mmCIF file of C-alpha atoms in Angstrom:
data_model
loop_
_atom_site.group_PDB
_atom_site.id
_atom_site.type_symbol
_atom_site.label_atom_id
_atom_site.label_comp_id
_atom_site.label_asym_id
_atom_site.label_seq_id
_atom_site.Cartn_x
_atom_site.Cartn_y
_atom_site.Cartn_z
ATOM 1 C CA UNK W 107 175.894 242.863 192.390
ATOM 2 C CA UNK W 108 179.029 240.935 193.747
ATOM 3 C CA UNK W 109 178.899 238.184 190.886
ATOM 4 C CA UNK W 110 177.784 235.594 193.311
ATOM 5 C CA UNK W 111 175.129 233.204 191.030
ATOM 6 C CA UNK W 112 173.126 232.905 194.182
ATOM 7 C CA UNK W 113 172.557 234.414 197.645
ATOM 8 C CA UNK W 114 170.285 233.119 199.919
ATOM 9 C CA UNK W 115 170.015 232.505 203.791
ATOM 10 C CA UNK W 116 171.606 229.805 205.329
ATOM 11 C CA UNK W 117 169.616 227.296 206.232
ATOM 12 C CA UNK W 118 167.802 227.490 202.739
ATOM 13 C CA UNK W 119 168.760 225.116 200.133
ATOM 14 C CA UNK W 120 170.522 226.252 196.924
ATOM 15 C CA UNK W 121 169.130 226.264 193.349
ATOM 16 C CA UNK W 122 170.850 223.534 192.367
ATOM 17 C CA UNK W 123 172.811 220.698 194.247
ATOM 18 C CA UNK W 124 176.568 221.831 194.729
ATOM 19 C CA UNK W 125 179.999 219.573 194.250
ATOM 20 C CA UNK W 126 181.356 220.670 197.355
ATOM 21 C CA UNK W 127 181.074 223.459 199.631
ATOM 22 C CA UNK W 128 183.191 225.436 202.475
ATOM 23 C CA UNK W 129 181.929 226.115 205.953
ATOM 24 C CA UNK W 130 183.405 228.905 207.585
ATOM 25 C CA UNK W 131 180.365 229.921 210.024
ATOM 26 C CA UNK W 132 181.620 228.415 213.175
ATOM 27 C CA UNK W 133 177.931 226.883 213.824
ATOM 28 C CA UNK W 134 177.830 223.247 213.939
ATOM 29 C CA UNK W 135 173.568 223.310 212.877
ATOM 30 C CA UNK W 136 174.434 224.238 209.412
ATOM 31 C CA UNK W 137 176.672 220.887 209.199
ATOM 32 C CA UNK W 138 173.712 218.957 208.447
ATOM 33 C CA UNK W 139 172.375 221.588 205.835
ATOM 34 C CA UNK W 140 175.066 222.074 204.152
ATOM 35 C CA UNK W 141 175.721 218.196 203.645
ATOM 36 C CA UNK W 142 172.294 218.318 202.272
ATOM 37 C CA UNK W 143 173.394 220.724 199.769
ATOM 38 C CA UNK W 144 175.799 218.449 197.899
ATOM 39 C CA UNK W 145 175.284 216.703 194.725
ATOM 40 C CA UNK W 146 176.231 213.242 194.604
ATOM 41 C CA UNK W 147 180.185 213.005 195.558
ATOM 42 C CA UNK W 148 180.147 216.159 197.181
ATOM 43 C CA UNK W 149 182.978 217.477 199.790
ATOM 44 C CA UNK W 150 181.991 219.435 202.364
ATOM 45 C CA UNK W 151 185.263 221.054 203.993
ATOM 46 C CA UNK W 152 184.677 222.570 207.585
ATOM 47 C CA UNK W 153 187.007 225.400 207.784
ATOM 48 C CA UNK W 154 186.576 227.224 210.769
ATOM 49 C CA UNK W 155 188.708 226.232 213.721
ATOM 50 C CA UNK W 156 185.773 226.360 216.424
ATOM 51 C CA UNK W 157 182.684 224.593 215.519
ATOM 52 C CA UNK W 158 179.846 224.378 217.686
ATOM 53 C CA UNK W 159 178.108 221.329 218.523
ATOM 54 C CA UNK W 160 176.573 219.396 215.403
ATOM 55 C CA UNK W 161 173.152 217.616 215.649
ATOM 56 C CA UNK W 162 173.040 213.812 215.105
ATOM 57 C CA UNK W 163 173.520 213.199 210.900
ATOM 58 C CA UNK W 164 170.691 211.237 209.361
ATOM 59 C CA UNK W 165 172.922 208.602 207.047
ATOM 60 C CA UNK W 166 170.151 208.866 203.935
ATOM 61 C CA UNK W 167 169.728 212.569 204.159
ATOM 62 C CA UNK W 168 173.602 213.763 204.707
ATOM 63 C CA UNK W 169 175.779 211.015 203.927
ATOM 64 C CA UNK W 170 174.422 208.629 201.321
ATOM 65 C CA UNK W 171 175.728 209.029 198.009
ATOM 66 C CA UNK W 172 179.130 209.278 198.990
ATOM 67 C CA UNK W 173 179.389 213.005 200.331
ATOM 68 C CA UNK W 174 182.434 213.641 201.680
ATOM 69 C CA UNK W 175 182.856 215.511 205.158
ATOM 70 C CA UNK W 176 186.128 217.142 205.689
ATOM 71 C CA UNK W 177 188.043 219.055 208.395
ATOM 72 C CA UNK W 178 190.623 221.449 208.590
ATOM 73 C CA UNK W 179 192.977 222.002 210.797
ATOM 74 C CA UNK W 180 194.652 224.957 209.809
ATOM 75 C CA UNK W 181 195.794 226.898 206.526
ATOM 76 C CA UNK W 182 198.996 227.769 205.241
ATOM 77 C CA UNK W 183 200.419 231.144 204.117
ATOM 78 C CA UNK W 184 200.778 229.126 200.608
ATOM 79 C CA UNK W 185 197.058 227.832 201.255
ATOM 80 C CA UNK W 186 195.965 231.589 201.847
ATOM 81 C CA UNK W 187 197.623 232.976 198.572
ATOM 82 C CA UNK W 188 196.496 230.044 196.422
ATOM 83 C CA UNK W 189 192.994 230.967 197.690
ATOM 84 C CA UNK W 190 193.630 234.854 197.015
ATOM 85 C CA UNK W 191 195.030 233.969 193.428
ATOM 86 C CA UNK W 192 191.651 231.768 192.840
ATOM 87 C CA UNK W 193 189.639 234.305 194.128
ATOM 88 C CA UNK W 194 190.759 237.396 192.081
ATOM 89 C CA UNK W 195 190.821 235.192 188.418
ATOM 90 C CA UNK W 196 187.003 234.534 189.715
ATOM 91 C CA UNK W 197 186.852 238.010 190.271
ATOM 92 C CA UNK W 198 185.601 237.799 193.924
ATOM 93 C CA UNK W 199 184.987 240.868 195.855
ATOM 94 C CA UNK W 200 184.333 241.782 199.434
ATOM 95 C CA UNK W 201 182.587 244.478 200.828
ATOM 96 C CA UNK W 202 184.656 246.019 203.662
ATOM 97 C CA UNK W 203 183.789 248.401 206.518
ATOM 98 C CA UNK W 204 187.081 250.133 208.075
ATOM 99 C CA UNK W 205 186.277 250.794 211.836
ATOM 100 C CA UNK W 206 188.940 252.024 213.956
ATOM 101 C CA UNK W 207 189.972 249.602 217.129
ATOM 102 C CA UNK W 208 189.098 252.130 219.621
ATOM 103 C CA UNK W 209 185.242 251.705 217.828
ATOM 104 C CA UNK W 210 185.216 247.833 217.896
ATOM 105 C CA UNK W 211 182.029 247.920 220.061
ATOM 106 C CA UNK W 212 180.387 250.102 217.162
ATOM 107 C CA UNK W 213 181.370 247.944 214.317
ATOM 108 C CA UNK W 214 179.840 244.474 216.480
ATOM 109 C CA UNK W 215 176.135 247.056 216.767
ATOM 110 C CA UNK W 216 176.339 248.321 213.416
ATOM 111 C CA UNK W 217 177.144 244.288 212.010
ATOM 112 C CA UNK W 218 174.015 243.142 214.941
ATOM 113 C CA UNK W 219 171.861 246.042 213.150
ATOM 114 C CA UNK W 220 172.495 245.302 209.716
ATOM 115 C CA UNK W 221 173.920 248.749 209.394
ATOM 116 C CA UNK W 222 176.070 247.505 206.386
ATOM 117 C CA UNK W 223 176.929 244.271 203.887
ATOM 118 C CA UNK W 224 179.781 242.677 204.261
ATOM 119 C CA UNK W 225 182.876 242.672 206.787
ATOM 120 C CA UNK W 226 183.873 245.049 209.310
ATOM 121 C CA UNK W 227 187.422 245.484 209.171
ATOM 122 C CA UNK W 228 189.432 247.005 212.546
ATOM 123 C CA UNK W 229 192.188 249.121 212.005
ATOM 124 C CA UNK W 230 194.430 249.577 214.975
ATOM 125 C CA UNK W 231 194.470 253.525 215.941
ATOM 126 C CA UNK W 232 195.878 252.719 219.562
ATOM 127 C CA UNK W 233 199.088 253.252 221.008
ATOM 128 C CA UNK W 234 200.365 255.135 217.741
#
């Protein structure tokens, strides 16, 4: 319902091979998986700026066919509104929770329970 062509868990394979993908999840396991993922040439970017441990890479299964693995060190304010501008002529959407600060611990149960889709979003309600 958010215009995404596919949704699936992580660790699953998509329904077809992708030209390059963006890792944001800070877990180092899906390195592997996502490399997988990538058609011929691919780019995987790693985008996060803590990234777990990654396993050992198997050279046929994650690396032949010249995939590409990239990381980042930061992003710019240009880099963020390039991405914005991108995003909205895709028309991406997010799905946003507002929590207040004071209810942080809520929002982290609620996300842990599957209360909601999407992102919880704090809004600062101390020291007003």
């Amino acid at each position: 319902e958010l215009g995404a062509a596919s949704a699936r868990d992580a660790y699953e394979a998509p329904p077809e091979p992708l030209d390059s993908a963006i890792l944001f999840a800070p877990v180092g396991d899906l390195v592997p998986v996502a490399l997988r993922a990538l058609d011929r040439g691919g780019v995987l970017a790693i985008a996060g700026i803590h990234l777990s441990d990654t396993p050992p890479l198997n050279y046929e299964h994650e690396l032949f066919y010249e995939r590409e693995l990239r990381s980042v060190t930061s992003n710019t304010r240009a880099d963020a509104r390039e991405f914005l501008d991108l995003a909205a002529r895709h028309d991406v959407r997010a799905t946003t929770h507002t929590y207040p600060l004071s209810r942080a611990a809520d929002a982290l149960t609620d996300l842990k329970a599957g209360r909601f889709d999407g992102a919880a979003v704090l809004v600062n309600d101390l020291n007003r």
